[in-house]
Amino acid sequence: MKRDLLSAGELSRDEAVLILDTAEELAGLTERPIKKLPTLRGRTVVNLFFEDSTRTRISFEAAAKRLSADVLNFSAKGSSVSKGESLKDTALTLEAMGADGVVIRHSASGAPHRLATWVRGSVINAGDGAHEHPTQALLDAFTMRRHLGRLEGLRVTIVGDVLHSRVARSNVLLLSTLAAETTLVAPPTLLPVAVETWPCAVSYDLDSVLPKTDVVMMLRVQAERMNASYFPTVREYSRRYRLDAARMAQLPDDAIVMHPGPMNRGVEIAAEVADSARSTIVEQVANGVTVRMAVLYLLLGGAKA
Ligand code: NCD
């Protein structure tokens, strides 16, 4: 393994499979009454969150604690960042506190890469702007493999606000490495420029793709990142791109429905679909802890022990 996990795109097939297999081994632990291993005892993991988060931050905290690491939580609100402290000075402060691992979420694409040049510990990207979110892609792949038994040849359809989605980019890159076939479905205004260079297919028509889909992943419409109007009305968007019960019925029998959360119920996904037996949304959250344990274990648990 490399020292850092900055991008899903930089993982080799062997590294990605090692993370998924390690997570599979650790999964047994989360089902035990005492969910703790001594593996990272004495190590310090800092959660550095410059952007809001519920599940990702708590997930990393739970993962580090289950491996017995000490966890320091930092959020930009209420810190010296609001006094104008730079990322570099914040990084040097962490370095002085002896962080072995730094988990960072930041609104600027590339912030984790910069941080990695300033600190000695392992840096894990927990979402940088609209760029990447590698552990989300890993937990999604883990969830798909658990349900459908394989990733190779799996037909994965990712639907919605691809333009603002680091989850979509990381998934496309990782799934391509793992030989799944990905199709992005979105209105043209919500697709990034140069999407034709991504290792996936693109469609504007959800209804024609669903019958040939093993996994449908719905993306949140990210209103907070939108500074212009990307579609006429929410109603119009939902009419064409929301996964409702009628659309879900077009999926093959064993297909699953995913969403990274947080959901806009009723906008990109109907409540009855989110709560249906095909939905893996709650399971994705549980798998997130397991997969992040695997990542922390592989990055921090090695040679220095
Ligand atoms: C995503 C994120 O923050 O990139 N959520 C998550 O990490 N589970 C997706 C989103 O915000 O819509």
Short mmCIF file of C-alpha atoms and ligand atoms in Angstrom, two decimals:
data_model
loop_
_atom_site.label_atom_id
_atom_site.label_comp_id
_atom_site.label_asym_id
_atom_site.label_seq_id
_atom_site.Cartn_x
_atom_site.Cartn_y
_atom_site.Cartn_z
CA MET A 1 0.00 0.00 0.00
CA LYS A 2 1.02 3.60 -0.56
CA ARG A 3 1.27 5.93 2.44
CA ASP A 4 -1.86 7.95 1.57
CA LEU A 5 -5.30 7.34 0.09
CA LEU A 6 -5.98 10.45 -1.98
CA SER A 7 -7.84 9.16 -5.00
CA ALA A 8 -9.74 6.04 -6.03
CA GLY A 9 -8.13 6.43 -9.44
CA GLU A 10 -4.64 5.79 -8.09
CA LEU A 11 -5.52 2.39 -6.59
CA SER A 12 -4.31 -0.65 -8.51
CA ARG A 13 -6.63 -3.60 -8.87
CA ASP A 14 -4.61 -5.56 -6.31
CA GLU A 15 -4.69 -2.73 -3.77
CA ALA A 16 -8.44 -2.25 -4.18
CA VAL A 17 -9.11 -5.97 -3.82
CA LEU A 18 -6.85 -6.11 -0.76
CA ILE A 19 -8.90 -3.35 0.91
CA LEU A 20 -12.20 -5.11 0.07
CA ASP A 21 -10.91 -8.49 1.28
CA THR A 22 -9.53 -6.98 4.49
CA ALA A 23 -12.90 -5.31 5.08
CA GLU A 24 -14.58 -8.67 4.59
CA GLU A 25 -12.36 -10.17 7.31
CA LEU A 26 -13.09 -7.26 9.65
CA ALA A 27 -16.84 -7.46 8.99
CA GLY A 28 -17.15 -10.33 11.47
CA LEU A 29 -15.93 -7.99 14.19
CA THR A 30 -18.69 -5.44 13.76
CA GLU A 31 -21.21 -8.22 14.37
CA ARG A 32 -19.57 -9.19 17.69
CA PRO A 33 -20.81 -7.71 20.99
CA ILE A 34 -17.36 -6.20 21.76
CA LYS A 35 -16.36 -4.40 18.60
CA LYS A 36 -12.74 -3.64 19.34
CA LEU A 37 -9.29 -4.73 18.15
CA PRO A 38 -6.00 -3.52 19.69
CA THR A 39 -4.35 -3.04 16.27
CA LEU A 40 -3.88 0.75 16.32
CA ARG A 41 -3.35 1.20 20.06
CA GLY A 42 -1.12 4.23 20.68
CA ARG A 43 -1.75 5.66 17.20
CA THR A 44 -3.46 9.00 16.71
CA VAL A 45 -5.96 9.69 13.96
CA VAL A 46 -7.09 13.27 13.37
CA ASN A 47 -10.41 13.92 11.66
CA LEU A 48 -9.98 17.26 9.91
CA PHE A 49 -13.36 18.38 8.59
CA PHE A 50 -13.59 21.73 6.83
CA GLU A 51 -16.93 20.83 5.27
CA ASP A 52 -20.12 19.52 6.87
CA SER A 53 -20.56 15.81 7.22
CA THR A 54 -22.61 13.39 9.25
CA ARG A 55 -21.92 9.84 8.21
CA THR A 56 -18.38 10.14 6.88
CA ARG A 57 -16.94 11.82 9.96
CA ILE A 58 -18.71 9.55 12.42
CA SER A 59 -17.82 6.55 10.30
CA PHE A 60 -14.09 7.36 10.37
CA GLU A 61 -14.31 8.02 14.10
CA ALA A 62 -16.03 4.68 14.74
CA ALA A 63 -13.53 2.87 12.49
CA ALA A 64 -10.49 4.35 14.25
CA LYS A 65 -11.96 3.67 17.71
CA ARG A 66 -12.76 0.06 16.86
CA LEU A 67 -9.07 -0.36 16.06
CA SER A 68 -8.20 1.28 19.44
CA ALA A 69 -6.61 4.43 17.95
CA ASP A 70 -6.88 7.76 19.73
CA VAL A 71 -9.15 10.06 17.74
CA LEU A 72 -9.01 13.84 17.66
CA ASN A 73 -11.92 15.56 15.95
CA PHE A 74 -11.34 18.91 14.36
CA SER A 75 -14.01 20.90 12.61
CA ALA A 76 -13.33 24.22 10.94
CA LYS A 77 -16.28 25.86 12.70
CA GLY A 78 -15.14 27.04 16.09
CA SER A 79 -11.44 26.55 15.27
CA SER A 80 -8.70 29.01 14.36
CA VAL A 81 -9.62 28.48 10.72
CA SER A 82 -12.44 30.95 11.35
CA LYS A 83 -9.68 33.34 12.48
CA GLY A 84 -8.02 32.93 9.08
CA GLU A 85 -5.49 30.21 9.84
CA SER A 86 -4.30 28.55 6.65
CA LEU A 87 -4.46 24.86 5.82
CA LYS A 88 -0.68 24.72 6.01
CA ASP A 89 -0.51 26.15 9.53
CA THR A 90 -3.31 23.86 10.65
CA ALA A 91 -1.36 20.95 9.15
CA LEU A 92 1.84 21.92 10.96
CA THR A 93 -0.10 22.08 14.23
CA LEU A 94 -1.35 18.55 13.69
CA GLU A 95 2.13 17.43 12.81
CA ALA A 96 3.37 18.84 16.11
CA MET A 97 0.70 16.81 17.91
CA GLY A 98 2.01 13.64 16.33
CA ALA A 99 -0.86 12.58 14.10
CA ASP A 100 -0.21 9.18 12.49
CA GLY A 101 -3.17 9.58 10.19
CA VAL A 102 -5.13 12.60 9.01
CA VAL A 103 -8.60 12.20 7.53
CA ILE A 104 -9.48 15.36 5.63
CA ARG A 105 -12.65 16.73 4.05
CA HIS A 106 -12.32 20.08 2.31
CA SER A 107 -14.33 22.10 -0.21
CA ALA A 108 -11.24 22.65 -2.39
CA SER A 109 -10.30 19.92 -4.84
CA GLY A 110 -6.69 18.88 -4.24
CA ALA A 111 -6.54 20.00 -0.56
CA PRO A 112 -5.69 16.45 0.63
CA HIS A 113 -2.87 16.24 -1.93
CA ARG A 114 -1.37 19.49 -0.62
CA LEU A 115 -1.74 18.34 2.96
CA ALA A 116 0.12 15.13 2.12
CA THR A 117 3.18 17.17 1.15
CA TRP A 118 3.22 18.90 4.56
CA VAL A 119 2.67 16.08 7.06
CA ARG A 120 4.51 12.83 7.76
CA GLY A 121 1.42 10.80 8.68
CA SER A 122 -0.92 9.08 6.22
CA VAL A 123 -3.50 11.36 4.61
CA ILE A 124 -6.91 9.97 3.72
CA ASN A 125 -9.19 11.96 1.45
CA ALA A 126 -12.72 12.01 2.91
CA GLY A 127 -14.04 14.20 0.07
CA ASP A 128 -12.39 17.15 -1.67
CA GLY A 129 -14.74 19.54 -3.44
CA ALA A 130 -16.32 17.93 -6.49
CA HIS A 131 -13.17 15.87 -7.06
CA GLU A 132 -12.91 12.55 -5.19
CA HIS A 133 -14.21 10.52 -2.26
CA PRO A 134 -12.26 7.26 -2.44
CA THR A 135 -13.55 5.55 0.72
CA GLN A 136 -17.13 6.08 -0.45
CA ALA A 137 -16.32 4.29 -3.73
CA LEU A 138 -14.65 1.48 -1.78
CA LEU A 139 -17.65 1.01 0.53
CA ASP A 140 -19.96 1.08 -2.47
CA ALA A 141 -17.89 -1.59 -4.25
CA PHE A 142 -17.84 -3.64 -1.05
CA THR A 143 -21.65 -3.40 -0.80
CA MET A 144 -22.10 -4.40 -4.46
CA ARG A 145 -19.76 -7.38 -4.14
CA ARG A 146 -21.51 -8.59 -0.99
CA HIS A 147 -24.91 -8.48 -2.68
CA LEU A 148 -24.15 -9.61 -6.17
CA GLY A 149 -21.11 -11.81 -5.54
CA ARG A 150 -18.80 -10.11 -8.03
CA LEU A 151 -17.78 -6.77 -9.52
CA GLU A 152 -16.42 -7.91 -12.86
CA GLY A 153 -18.94 -7.31 -15.62
CA LEU A 154 -21.47 -5.77 -13.21
CA ARG A 155 -23.62 -3.10 -14.88
CA VAL A 156 -23.65 -0.05 -12.61
CA THR A 157 -25.80 2.99 -13.44
CA ILE A 158 -25.03 6.25 -11.61
CA VAL A 159 -27.83 8.81 -11.87
CA GLY A 160 -28.17 12.53 -11.26
CA ASP A 161 -25.90 15.39 -10.26
CA VAL A 162 -22.64 13.97 -11.60
CA LEU A 163 -21.25 17.47 -12.14
CA HIS A 164 -20.93 18.22 -8.42
CA SER A 165 -20.32 14.66 -7.28
CA ARG A 166 -17.00 13.40 -5.97
CA VAL A 167 -18.80 10.13 -5.28
CA ALA A 168 -19.54 9.63 -9.00
CA ARG A 169 -15.98 10.30 -10.13
CA SER A 170 -14.44 8.00 -7.50
CA ASN A 171 -16.94 5.27 -8.32
CA VAL A 172 -16.34 5.48 -12.07
CA LEU A 173 -12.57 5.25 -11.59
CA LEU A 174 -12.65 2.41 -9.07
CA LEU A 175 -15.31 0.40 -10.92
CA SER A 176 -13.31 0.69 -14.11
CA THR A 177 -10.23 -0.69 -12.30
CA LEU A 178 -12.39 -3.54 -10.99
CA ALA A 179 -13.79 -4.26 -14.47
CA ALA A 180 -17.42 -3.29 -13.85
CA GLU A 181 -19.31 -1.42 -16.59
CA THR A 182 -20.54 1.99 -15.51
CA THR A 183 -23.11 4.22 -17.19
CA LEU A 184 -23.72 7.79 -16.06
CA VAL A 185 -27.25 9.11 -16.52
CA ALA A 186 -27.96 12.83 -16.10
CA PRO A 187 -29.29 15.86 -17.90
CA PRO A 188 -26.51 17.33 -20.10
CA THR A 189 -26.21 20.35 -17.75
CA LEU A 190 -25.29 18.08 -14.81
CA LEU A 191 -22.48 16.25 -16.58
CA PRO A 192 -18.89 17.52 -16.29
CA VAL A 193 -16.96 18.75 -19.31
CA ALA A 194 -14.81 16.05 -20.87
CA VAL A 195 -17.02 13.30 -19.41
CA GLU A 196 -16.42 11.46 -22.69
CA THR A 197 -12.84 10.87 -21.54
CA TRP A 198 -14.05 9.05 -18.38
CA PRO A 199 -13.95 5.23 -18.49
CA CYS A 200 -17.75 4.84 -18.67
CA ALA A 201 -20.79 5.21 -20.93
CA VAL A 202 -23.12 8.23 -20.77
CA SER A 203 -26.89 8.40 -21.35
CA TYR A 204 -29.60 11.04 -20.90
CA ASP A 205 -32.40 8.50 -20.76
CA LEU A 206 -32.89 6.68 -17.45
CA ASP A 207 -35.81 4.53 -18.62
CA SER A 208 -33.83 2.91 -21.42
CA VAL A 209 -30.90 2.01 -19.13
CA LEU A 210 -32.73 0.58 -16.09
CA PRO A 211 -33.65 -2.83 -17.61
CA LYS A 212 -29.91 -3.42 -18.25
CA THR A 213 -28.76 -2.43 -14.75
CA ASP A 214 -27.53 -4.55 -11.83
CA VAL A 215 -26.86 -1.62 -9.51
CA VAL A 216 -28.51 1.79 -9.67
CA MET A 217 -26.81 4.49 -7.60
CA MET A 218 -28.80 7.69 -7.12
CA LEU A 219 -26.91 10.92 -6.43
CA ARG A 220 -28.08 13.85 -4.35
CA VAL A 221 -28.92 17.05 -6.18
CA GLN A 222 -26.25 19.25 -4.54
CA ALA A 223 -28.05 22.57 -4.25
CA GLU A 224 -25.28 24.02 -2.03
CA ARG A 225 -22.71 23.71 -4.82
CA MET A 226 -24.96 25.20 -7.48
CA ASN A 227 -24.56 28.85 -8.30
CA ALA A 228 -26.76 28.79 -11.37
CA SER A 229 -29.83 26.91 -12.44
CA TYR A 230 -29.01 23.55 -13.97
CA PHE A 231 -32.55 22.40 -14.67
CA PRO A 232 -35.87 24.22 -15.20
CA THR A 233 -37.65 23.06 -12.01
CA VAL A 234 -37.25 20.35 -9.39
CA ARG A 235 -40.50 18.89 -10.67
CA GLU A 236 -39.13 18.62 -14.19
CA TYR A 237 -35.89 17.05 -12.90
CA SER A 238 -37.83 14.49 -10.86
CA ARG A 239 -40.10 13.63 -13.77
CA ARG A 240 -37.12 12.48 -15.82
CA TYR A 241 -34.52 11.35 -13.28
CA ARG A 242 -36.17 10.39 -9.97
CA LEU A 243 -36.15 6.70 -9.10
CA ASP A 244 -39.75 5.96 -8.18
CA ALA A 245 -41.59 2.65 -7.78
CA ALA A 246 -42.56 2.46 -11.47
CA ARG A 247 -38.97 2.92 -12.57
CA MET A 248 -37.69 0.51 -9.94
CA ALA A 249 -40.02 -2.13 -11.43
CA GLN A 250 -38.04 -1.94 -14.69
CA LEU A 251 -34.90 -3.22 -12.97
CA PRO A 252 -33.90 -6.90 -13.18
CA ASP A 253 -35.11 -8.95 -10.18
CA ASP A 254 -31.86 -9.05 -8.21
CA ALA A 255 -30.78 -5.45 -8.90
CA ILE A 256 -30.02 -3.20 -5.91
CA VAL A 257 -30.63 0.49 -5.25
CA MET A 258 -27.86 2.60 -3.66
CA HIS A 259 -27.47 6.19 -2.44
CA PRO A 260 -24.43 7.63 -0.63
CA GLY A 261 -26.63 9.92 1.50
CA PRO A 262 -27.72 12.44 2.49
CA MET A 263 -30.88 11.92 0.43
CA ASN A 264 -33.35 14.47 -0.83
CA ARG A 265 -36.34 12.20 -0.44
CA GLY A 266 -38.83 12.88 -3.19
CA VAL A 267 -36.32 14.70 -5.42
CA GLU A 268 -33.86 12.10 -6.74
CA ILE A 269 -35.38 9.10 -4.98
CA ALA A 270 -38.93 8.33 -3.86
CA ALA A 271 -39.30 7.50 -0.17
CA GLU A 272 -40.86 4.11 -0.96
CA VAL A 273 -37.79 3.20 -3.04
CA ALA A 274 -35.34 4.38 -0.39
CA ASP A 275 -37.14 2.24 2.19
CA SER A 276 -37.69 -0.78 -0.06
CA ALA A 277 -36.13 -4.23 0.29
CA ARG A 278 -33.84 -3.53 -2.69
CA SER A 279 -32.33 -0.47 -1.06
CA THR A 280 -28.85 -0.93 0.47
CA ILE A 281 -28.68 2.63 1.79
CA VAL A 282 -28.54 1.79 5.51
CA GLU A 283 -26.21 -1.10 4.84
CA GLN A 284 -23.85 1.24 2.98
CA VAL A 285 -23.47 3.21 6.20
CA ALA A 286 -22.59 0.08 8.19
CA ASN A 287 -20.20 -1.09 5.47
CA GLY A 288 -18.57 2.34 5.55
CA VAL A 289 -17.22 1.68 9.05
CA THR A 290 -15.84 -1.70 8.04
CA VAL A 291 -14.18 -0.44 4.88
CA ARG A 292 -12.64 2.54 6.69
CA MET A 293 -11.29 0.18 9.35
CA ALA A 294 -9.62 -1.77 6.55
CA VAL A 295 -8.11 1.41 5.08
CA LEU A 296 -6.82 2.63 8.47
CA TYR A 297 -5.46 -0.80 9.26
CA LEU A 298 -3.63 -1.12 5.95
CA LEU A 299 -2.24 2.43 5.97
CA LEU A 300 -1.38 2.82 9.66
CA GLY A 301 -1.07 -0.70 10.99
CA GLY A 302 1.97 -1.73 9.00
CA ALA A 303 5.73 -1.33 9.39
CA LYS A 304 5.73 1.31 12.15
CA ALA A 305 4.03 -1.07 14.63
C1 NCD B 1 -21.50 12.53 -0.22
C2 NCD B 1 -20.41 13.57 -0.14
O1 NCD B 1 -20.28 14.27 0.84
O2 NCD B 1 -19.67 13.61 -1.11
N1 NCD B 1 -21.97 12.05 0.97
C3 NCD B 1 -21.23 11.16 1.69
O3 NCD B 1 -20.05 11.29 1.90
N2 NCD B 1 -21.88 10.06 2.13
C4 NCD B 1 -22.52 12.87 -1.21
C5 NCD B 1 -23.33 14.10 -1.05
O4 NCD B 1 -23.01 15.02 -0.29
O5 NCD B 1 -24.36 14.18 -1.72
#
